[in-house]
PDB file of C-alpha atoms in Angstrom:
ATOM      1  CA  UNK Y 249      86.617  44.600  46.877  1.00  0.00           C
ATOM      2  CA  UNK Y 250      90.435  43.690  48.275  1.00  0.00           C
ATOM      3  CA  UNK Y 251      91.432  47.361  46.475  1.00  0.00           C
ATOM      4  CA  UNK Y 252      88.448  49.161  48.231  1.00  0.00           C
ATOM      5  CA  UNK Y 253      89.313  47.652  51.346  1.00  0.00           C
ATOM      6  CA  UNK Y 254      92.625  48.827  51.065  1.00  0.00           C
ATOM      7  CA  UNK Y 255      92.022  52.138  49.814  1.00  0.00           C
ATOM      8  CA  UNK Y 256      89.455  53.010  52.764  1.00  0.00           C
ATOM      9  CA  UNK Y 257      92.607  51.668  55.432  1.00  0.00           C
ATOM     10  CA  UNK Y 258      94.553  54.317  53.446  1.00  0.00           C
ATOM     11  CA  UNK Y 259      92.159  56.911  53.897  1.00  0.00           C
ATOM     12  CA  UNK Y 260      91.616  55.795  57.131  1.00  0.00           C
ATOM     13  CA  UNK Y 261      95.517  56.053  58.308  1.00  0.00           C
ATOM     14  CA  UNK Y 262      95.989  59.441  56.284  1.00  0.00           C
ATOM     15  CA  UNK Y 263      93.521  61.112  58.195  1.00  0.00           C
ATOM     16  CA  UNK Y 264      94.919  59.890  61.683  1.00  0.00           C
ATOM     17  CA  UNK Y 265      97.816  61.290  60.214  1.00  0.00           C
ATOM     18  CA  UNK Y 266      97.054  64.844  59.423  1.00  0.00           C
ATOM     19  CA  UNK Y 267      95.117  65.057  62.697  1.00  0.00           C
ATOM     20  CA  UNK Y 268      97.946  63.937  65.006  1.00  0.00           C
ATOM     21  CA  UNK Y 269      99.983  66.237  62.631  1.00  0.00           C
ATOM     22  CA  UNK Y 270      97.545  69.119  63.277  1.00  0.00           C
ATOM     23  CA  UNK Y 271      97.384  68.765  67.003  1.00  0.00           C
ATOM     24  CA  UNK Y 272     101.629  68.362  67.467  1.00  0.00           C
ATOM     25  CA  UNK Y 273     101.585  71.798  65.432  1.00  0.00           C
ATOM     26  CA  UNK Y 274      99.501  73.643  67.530  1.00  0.00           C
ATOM     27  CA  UNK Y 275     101.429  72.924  70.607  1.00  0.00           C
ATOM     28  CA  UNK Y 276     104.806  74.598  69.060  1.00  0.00           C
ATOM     29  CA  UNK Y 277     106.100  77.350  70.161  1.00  0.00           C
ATOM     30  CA  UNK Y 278     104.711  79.823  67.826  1.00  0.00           C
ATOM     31  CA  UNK Y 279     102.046  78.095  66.752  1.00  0.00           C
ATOM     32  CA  UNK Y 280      99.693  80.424  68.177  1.00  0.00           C
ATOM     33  CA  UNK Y 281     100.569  83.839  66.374  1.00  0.00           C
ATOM     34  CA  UNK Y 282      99.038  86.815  67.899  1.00  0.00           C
ATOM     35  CA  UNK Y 283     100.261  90.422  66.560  1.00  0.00           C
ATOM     36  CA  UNK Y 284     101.869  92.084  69.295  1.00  0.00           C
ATOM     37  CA  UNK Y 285     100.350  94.538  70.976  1.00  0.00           C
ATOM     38  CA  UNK Y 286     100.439  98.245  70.032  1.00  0.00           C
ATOM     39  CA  UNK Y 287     103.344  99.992  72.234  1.00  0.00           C
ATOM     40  CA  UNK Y 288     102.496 102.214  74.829  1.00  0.00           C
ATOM     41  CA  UNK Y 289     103.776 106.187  74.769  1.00  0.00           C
ATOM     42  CA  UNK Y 290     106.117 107.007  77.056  1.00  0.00           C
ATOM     43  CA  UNK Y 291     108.129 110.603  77.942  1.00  0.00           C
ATOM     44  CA  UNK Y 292     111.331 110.085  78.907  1.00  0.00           C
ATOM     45  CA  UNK Y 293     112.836 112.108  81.308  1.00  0.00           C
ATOM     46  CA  UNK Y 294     115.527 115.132  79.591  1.00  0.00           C
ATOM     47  CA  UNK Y 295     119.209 115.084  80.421  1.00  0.00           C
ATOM     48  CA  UNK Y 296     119.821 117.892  83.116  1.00  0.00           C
ATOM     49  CA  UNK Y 297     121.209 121.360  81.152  1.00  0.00           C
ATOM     50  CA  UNK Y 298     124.580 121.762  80.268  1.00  0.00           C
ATOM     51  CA  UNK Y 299     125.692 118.223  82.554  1.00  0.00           C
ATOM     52  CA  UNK Y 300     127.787 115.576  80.060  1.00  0.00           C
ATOM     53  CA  UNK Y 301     127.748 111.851  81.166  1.00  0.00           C
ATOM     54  CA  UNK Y 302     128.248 108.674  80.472  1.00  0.00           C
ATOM     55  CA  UNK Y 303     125.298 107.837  82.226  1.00  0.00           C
ATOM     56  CA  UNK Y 304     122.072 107.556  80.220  1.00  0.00           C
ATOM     57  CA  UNK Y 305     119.642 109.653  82.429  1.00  0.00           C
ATOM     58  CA  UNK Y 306     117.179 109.273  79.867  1.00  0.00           C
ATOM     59  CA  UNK Y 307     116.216 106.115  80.184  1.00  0.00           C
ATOM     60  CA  UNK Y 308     113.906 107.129  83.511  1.00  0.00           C
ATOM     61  CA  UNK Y 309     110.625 108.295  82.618  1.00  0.00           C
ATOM     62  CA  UNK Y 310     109.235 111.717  83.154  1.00  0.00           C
ATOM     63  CA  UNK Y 311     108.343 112.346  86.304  1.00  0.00           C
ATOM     64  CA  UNK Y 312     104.964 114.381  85.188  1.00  0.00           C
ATOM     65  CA  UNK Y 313     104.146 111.316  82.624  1.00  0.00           C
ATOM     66  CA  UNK Y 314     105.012 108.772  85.279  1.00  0.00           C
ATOM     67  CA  UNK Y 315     102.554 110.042  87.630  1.00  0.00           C
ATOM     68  CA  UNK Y 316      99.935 110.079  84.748  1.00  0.00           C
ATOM     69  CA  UNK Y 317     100.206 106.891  83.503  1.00  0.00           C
ATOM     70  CA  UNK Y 318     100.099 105.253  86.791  1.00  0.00           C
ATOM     71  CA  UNK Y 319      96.634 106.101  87.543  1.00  0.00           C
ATOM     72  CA  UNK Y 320      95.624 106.035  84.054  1.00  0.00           C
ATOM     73  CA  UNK Y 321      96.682 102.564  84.289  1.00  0.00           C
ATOM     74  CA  UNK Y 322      96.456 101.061  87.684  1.00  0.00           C
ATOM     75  CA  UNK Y 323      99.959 100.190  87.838  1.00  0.00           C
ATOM     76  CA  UNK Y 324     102.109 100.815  90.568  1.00  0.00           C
ATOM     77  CA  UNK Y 325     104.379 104.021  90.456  1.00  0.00           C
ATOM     78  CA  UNK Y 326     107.632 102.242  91.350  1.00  0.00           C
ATOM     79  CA  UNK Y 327     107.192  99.527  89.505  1.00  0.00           C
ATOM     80  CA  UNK Y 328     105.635 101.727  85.975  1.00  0.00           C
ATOM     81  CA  UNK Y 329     109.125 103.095  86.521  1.00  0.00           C
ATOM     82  CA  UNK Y 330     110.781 100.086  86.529  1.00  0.00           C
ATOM     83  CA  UNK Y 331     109.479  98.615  83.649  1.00  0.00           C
ATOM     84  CA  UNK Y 332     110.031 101.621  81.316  1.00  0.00           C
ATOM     85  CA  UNK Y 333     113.656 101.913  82.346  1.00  0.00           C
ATOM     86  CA  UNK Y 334     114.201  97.799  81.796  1.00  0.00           C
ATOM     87  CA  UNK Y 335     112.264  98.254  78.027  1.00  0.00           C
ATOM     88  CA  UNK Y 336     114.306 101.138  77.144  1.00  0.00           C
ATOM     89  CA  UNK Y 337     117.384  99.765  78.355  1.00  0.00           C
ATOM     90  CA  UNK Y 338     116.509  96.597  76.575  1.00  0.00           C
ATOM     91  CA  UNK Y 339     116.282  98.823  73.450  1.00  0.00           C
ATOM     92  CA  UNK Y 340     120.019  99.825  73.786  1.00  0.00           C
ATOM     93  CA  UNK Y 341     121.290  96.270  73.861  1.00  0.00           C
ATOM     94  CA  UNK Y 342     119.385  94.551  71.508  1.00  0.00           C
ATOM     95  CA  UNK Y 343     118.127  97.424  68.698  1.00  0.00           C
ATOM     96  CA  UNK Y 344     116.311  95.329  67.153  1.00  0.00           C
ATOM     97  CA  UNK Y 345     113.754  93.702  70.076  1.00  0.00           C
ATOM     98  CA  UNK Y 346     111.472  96.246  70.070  1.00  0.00           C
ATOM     99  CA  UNK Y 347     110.296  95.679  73.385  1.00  0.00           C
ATOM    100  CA  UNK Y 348     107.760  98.233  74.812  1.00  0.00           C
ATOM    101  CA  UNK Y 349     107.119  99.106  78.283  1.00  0.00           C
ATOM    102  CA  UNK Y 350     103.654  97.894  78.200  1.00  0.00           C
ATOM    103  CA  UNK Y 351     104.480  94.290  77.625  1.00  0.00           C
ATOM    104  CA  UNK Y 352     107.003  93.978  80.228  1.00  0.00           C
ATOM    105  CA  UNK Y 353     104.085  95.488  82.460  1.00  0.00           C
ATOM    106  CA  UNK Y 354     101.542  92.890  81.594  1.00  0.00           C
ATOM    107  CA  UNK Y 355     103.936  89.841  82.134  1.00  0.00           C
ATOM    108  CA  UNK Y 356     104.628  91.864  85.384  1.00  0.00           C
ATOM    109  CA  UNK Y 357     100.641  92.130  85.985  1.00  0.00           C
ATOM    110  CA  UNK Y 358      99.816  88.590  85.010  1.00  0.00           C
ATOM    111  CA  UNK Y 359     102.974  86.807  87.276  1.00  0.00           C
ATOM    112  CA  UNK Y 360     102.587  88.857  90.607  1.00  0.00           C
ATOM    113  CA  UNK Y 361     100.109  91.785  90.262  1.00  0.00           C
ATOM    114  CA  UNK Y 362     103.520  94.132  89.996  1.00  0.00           C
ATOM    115  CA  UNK Y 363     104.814  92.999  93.035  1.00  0.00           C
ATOM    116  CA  UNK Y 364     101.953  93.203  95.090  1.00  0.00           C
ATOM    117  CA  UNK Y 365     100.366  89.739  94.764  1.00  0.00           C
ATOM    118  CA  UNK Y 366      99.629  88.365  98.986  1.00  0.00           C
ATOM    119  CA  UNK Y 367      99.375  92.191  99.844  1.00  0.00           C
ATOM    120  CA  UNK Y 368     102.470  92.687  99.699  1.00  0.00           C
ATOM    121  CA  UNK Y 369     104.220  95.734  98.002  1.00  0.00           C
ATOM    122  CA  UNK Y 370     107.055  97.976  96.486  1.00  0.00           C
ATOM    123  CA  UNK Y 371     109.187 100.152  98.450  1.00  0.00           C
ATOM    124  CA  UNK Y 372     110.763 103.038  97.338  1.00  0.00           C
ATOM    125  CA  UNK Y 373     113.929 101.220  96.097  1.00  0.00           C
ATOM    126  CA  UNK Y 374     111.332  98.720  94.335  1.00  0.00           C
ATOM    127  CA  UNK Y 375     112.124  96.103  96.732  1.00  0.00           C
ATOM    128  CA  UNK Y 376     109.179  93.752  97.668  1.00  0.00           C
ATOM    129  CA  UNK Y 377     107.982  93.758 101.112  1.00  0.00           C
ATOM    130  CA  UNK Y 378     107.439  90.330 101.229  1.00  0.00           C
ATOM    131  CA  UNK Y 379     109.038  86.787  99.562  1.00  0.00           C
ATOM    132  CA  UNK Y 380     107.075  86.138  96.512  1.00  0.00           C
ATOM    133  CA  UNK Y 381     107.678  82.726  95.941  1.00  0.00           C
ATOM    134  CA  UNK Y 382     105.292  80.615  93.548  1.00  0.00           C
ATOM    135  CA  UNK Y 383     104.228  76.816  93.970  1.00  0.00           C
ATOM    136  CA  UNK Y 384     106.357  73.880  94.316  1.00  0.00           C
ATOM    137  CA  UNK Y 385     107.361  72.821  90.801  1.00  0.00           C
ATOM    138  CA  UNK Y 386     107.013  69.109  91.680  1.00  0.00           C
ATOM    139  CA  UNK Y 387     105.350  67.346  89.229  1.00  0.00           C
ATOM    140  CA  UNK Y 388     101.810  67.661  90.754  1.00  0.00           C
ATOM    141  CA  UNK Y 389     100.094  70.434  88.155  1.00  0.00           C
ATOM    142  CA  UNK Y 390     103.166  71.724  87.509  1.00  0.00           C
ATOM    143  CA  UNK Y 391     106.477  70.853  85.377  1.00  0.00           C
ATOM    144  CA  UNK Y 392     108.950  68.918  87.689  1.00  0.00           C
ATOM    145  CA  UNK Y 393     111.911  70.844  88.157  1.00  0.00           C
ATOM    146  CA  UNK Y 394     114.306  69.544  91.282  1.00  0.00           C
ATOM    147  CA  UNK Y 395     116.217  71.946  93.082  1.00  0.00           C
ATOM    148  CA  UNK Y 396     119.019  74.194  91.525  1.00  0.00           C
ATOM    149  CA  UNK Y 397     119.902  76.435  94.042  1.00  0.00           C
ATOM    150  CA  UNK Y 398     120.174  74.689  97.034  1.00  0.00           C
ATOM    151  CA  UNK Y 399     117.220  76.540  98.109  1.00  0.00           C
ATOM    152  CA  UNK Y 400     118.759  79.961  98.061  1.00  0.00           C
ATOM    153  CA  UNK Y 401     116.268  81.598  96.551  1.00  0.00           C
ATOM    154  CA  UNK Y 402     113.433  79.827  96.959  1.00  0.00           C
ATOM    155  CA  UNK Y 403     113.978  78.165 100.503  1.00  0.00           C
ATOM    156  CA  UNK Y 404     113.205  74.743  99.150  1.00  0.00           C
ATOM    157  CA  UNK Y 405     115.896  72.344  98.680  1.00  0.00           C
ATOM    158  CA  UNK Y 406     114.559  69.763  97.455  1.00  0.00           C
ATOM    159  CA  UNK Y 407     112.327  71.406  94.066  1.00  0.00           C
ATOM    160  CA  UNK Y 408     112.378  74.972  92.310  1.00  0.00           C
ATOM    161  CA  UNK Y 409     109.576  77.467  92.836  1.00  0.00           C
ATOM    162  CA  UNK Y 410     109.681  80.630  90.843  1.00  0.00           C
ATOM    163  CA  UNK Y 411     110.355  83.605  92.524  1.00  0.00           C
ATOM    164  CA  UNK Y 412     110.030  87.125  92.506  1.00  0.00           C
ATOM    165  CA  UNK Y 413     107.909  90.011  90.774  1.00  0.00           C
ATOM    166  CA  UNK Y 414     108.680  88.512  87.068  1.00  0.00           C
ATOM    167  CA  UNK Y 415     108.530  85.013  88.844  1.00  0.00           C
ATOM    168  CA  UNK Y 416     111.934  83.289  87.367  1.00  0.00           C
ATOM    169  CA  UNK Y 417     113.116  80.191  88.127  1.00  0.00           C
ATOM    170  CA  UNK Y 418     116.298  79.580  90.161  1.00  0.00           C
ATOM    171  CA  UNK Y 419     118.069  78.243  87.236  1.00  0.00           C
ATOM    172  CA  UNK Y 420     116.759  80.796  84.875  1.00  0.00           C
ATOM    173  CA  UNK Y 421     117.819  83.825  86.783  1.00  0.00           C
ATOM    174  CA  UNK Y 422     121.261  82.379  87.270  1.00  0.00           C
ATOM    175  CA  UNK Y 423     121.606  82.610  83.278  1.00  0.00           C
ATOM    176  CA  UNK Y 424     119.714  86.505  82.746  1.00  0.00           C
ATOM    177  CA  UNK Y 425     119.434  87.673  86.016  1.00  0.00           C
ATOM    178  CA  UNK Y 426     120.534  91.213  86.031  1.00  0.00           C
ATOM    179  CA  UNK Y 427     121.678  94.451  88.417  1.00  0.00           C
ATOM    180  CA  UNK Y 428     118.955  96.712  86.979  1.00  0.00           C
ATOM    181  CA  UNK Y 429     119.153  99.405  89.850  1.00  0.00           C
ATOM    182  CA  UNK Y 430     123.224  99.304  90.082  1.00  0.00           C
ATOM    183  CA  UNK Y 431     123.598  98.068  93.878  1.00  0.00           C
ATOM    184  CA  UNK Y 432     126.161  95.470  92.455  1.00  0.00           C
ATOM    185  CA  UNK Y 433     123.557  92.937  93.131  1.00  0.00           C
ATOM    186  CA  UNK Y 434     120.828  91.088  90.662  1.00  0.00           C
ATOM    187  CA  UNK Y 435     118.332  90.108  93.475  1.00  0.00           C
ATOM    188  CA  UNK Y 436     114.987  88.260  91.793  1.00  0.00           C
ATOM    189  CA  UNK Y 437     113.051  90.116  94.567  1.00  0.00           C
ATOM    190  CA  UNK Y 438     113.953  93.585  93.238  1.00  0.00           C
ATOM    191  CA  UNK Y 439     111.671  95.537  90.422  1.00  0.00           C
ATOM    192  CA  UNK Y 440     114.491  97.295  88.556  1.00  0.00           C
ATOM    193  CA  UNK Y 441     116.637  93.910  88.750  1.00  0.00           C
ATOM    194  CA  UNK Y 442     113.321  91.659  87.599  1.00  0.00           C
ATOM    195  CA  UNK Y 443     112.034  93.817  85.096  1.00  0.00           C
ATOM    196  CA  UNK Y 444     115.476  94.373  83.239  1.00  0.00           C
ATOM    197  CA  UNK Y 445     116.148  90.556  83.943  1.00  0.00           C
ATOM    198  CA  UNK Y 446     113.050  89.779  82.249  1.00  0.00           C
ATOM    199  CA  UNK Y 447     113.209  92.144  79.610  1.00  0.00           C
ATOM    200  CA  UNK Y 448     116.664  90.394  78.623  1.00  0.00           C
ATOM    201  CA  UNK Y 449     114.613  87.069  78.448  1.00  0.00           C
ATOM    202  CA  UNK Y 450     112.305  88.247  75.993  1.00  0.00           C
ATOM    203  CA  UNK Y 451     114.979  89.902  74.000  1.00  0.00           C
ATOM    204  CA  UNK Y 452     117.655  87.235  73.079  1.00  0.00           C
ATOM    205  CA  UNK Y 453     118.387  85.130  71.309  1.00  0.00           C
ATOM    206  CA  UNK Y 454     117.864  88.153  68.958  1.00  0.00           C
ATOM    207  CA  UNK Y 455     113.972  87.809  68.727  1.00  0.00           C
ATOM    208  CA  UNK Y 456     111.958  91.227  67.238  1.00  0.00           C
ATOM    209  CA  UNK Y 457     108.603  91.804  69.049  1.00  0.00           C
ATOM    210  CA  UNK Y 458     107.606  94.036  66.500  1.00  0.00           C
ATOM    211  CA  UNK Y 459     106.347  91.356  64.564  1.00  0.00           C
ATOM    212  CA  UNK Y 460     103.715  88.333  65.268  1.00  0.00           C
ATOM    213  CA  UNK Y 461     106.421  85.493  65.521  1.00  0.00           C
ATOM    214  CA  UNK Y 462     108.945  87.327  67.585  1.00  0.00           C
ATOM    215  CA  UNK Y 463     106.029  88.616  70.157  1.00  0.00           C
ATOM    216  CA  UNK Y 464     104.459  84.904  70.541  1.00  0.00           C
ATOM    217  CA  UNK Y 465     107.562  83.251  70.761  1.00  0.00           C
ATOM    218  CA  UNK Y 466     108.918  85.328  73.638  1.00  0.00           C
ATOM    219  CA  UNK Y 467     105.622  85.391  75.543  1.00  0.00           C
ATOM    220  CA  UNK Y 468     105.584  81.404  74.726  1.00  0.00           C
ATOM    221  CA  UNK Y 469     109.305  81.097  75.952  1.00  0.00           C
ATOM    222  CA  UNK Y 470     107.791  82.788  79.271  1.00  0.00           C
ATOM    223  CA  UNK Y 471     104.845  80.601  80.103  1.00  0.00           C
ATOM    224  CA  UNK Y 472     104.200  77.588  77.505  1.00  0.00           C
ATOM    225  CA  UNK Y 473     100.451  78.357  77.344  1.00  0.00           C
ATOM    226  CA  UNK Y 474      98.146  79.627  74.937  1.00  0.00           C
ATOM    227  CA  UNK Y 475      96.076  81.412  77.227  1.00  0.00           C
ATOM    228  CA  UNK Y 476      99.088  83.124  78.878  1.00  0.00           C
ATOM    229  CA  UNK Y 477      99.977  84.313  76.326  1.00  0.00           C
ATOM    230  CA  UNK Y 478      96.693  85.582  74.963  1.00  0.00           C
ATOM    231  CA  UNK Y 479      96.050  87.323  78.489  1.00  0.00           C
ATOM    232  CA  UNK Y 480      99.280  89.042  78.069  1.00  0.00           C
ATOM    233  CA  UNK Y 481      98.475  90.433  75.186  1.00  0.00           C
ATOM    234  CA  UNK Y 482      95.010  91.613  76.184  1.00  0.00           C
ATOM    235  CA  UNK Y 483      96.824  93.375  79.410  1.00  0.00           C
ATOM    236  CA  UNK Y 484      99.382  94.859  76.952  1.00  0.00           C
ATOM    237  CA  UNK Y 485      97.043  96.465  74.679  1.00  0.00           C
ATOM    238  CA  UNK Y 486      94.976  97.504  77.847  1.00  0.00           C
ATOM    239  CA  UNK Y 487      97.817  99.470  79.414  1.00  0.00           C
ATOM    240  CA  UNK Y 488      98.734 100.923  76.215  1.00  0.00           C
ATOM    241  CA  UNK Y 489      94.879 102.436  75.446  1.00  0.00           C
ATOM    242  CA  UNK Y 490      94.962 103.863  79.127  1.00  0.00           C
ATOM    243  CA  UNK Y 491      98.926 105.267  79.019  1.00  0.00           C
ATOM    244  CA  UNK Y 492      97.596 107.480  75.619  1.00  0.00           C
ATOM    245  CA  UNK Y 493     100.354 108.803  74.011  1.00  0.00           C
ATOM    246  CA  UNK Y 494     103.534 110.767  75.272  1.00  0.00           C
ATOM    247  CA  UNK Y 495     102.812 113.840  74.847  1.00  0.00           C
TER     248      UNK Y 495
END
């Protein structure tokens, strides 16, 4: 009777075991694998005749295609534009990320509505017309984050908010941000700054989102949350059945 008793406590323990096991695995990053999302077509646009540079012109997408996707797909001209330069530019620093254009879009969709979340909007140089600055991260709903930058960015000096199209935090942006139009200045608020920022992000440290575990993690890295990243992935493969292909 004394083994029996024992041997039930056994069971007993073992299976608190493998469940608290279970549930601490499905809250790691990657835990949730989702295959990434087919890549959208894009046309880039063709190096002007005859011209040599050091300058890669074709990392801007067709004008033609641009126009095409954009209302295939909803998305904002200026900011289309943005995120196809940022992926293929992405593509040059780190061969082996992988990143499409679509992706970048969706995070872009999902964090601000491309920059237009409050009514607000682009203008031509991608720059949004007004702040976009998210919650207070103070603890209430939210991660805690105090202040990093003195409230330069976010006008709060005493906690973070995430700010911008791409929505990075203060201290985040000080690590990735990035000039992605070439004013000499990575501004959060910018498209062509955000977009490339973010597309960075995703990127290192050397992750490939051609495959299930490099995708998740990345999207993971962005926003710790399983249905983040499963609406990111929805959006991505959205975009990429409206784009159609290149040609």
């Amino acid at each position: 009777m004394l083994r029996l008793k024992r041997l039930v406590v056994l069971s007993i323990l073992l299976g608190c075991a493998i469940t608290a096991f279970s549930f601490w695995a499905v809250r790691q990053p990657g835990a949730l694998l989702l295959q990434p999302p087919p890549q959208a077509g894009v046309r880039l646009a063709a190096a002007p005749s005859g011209i040599t540079t050091a300058v890669d012109v074709t990392r801007s997408p067709d004008a033609q295609w641009l126009s095409s996707a954009a209302n295939q797909t909803g998305i904002p001209a200026r900011a289309l534009r943005a995120y196809v330069t940022a992926a293929v530019a992405a593509r040059g620093s780190y061969p082996d990320c992988g990143i499409g254009w679509n992706t970048l879009a969706a995070v872009g969709f999902v964090e601000s509505a491309h920059g237009t979340y409050g009514g607000g909007r682009l203008d031509a140089g991608g720059q949004a017309s007004g702040p976009i600055v998210g919650p207070s991260l103070d603890g209430d709903g939210f991660a805690a984050i105090g202040d990093t930058d003195g409230g330069a960015l976010d006008h709060d000096a005493s906690w973070d908010h995430a700010v911008g199209p791409m929505q990075f935090i203060p201290s985040t942006w000080r690590l990735v941000g990035r000039d992605g139009n070439g004013d000499g200045t990575a501004d959060p608020f910018n498209i062509d700054d955000a977009a490339l920022s973010a597309a960075t992000y995703l990127c290192a440290p050397g992750r490939d989102l051609t495959t299930a575990q490099g995708w998740t993690d990345a999207i993971y890295s962005y926003n710790q949350s399983d249905a983040y990243i499963r609406q990111v992935r929805d959006q991505a493969t959205t975009y990429a059945a409206k784009a159609g292909p290149a040609g």
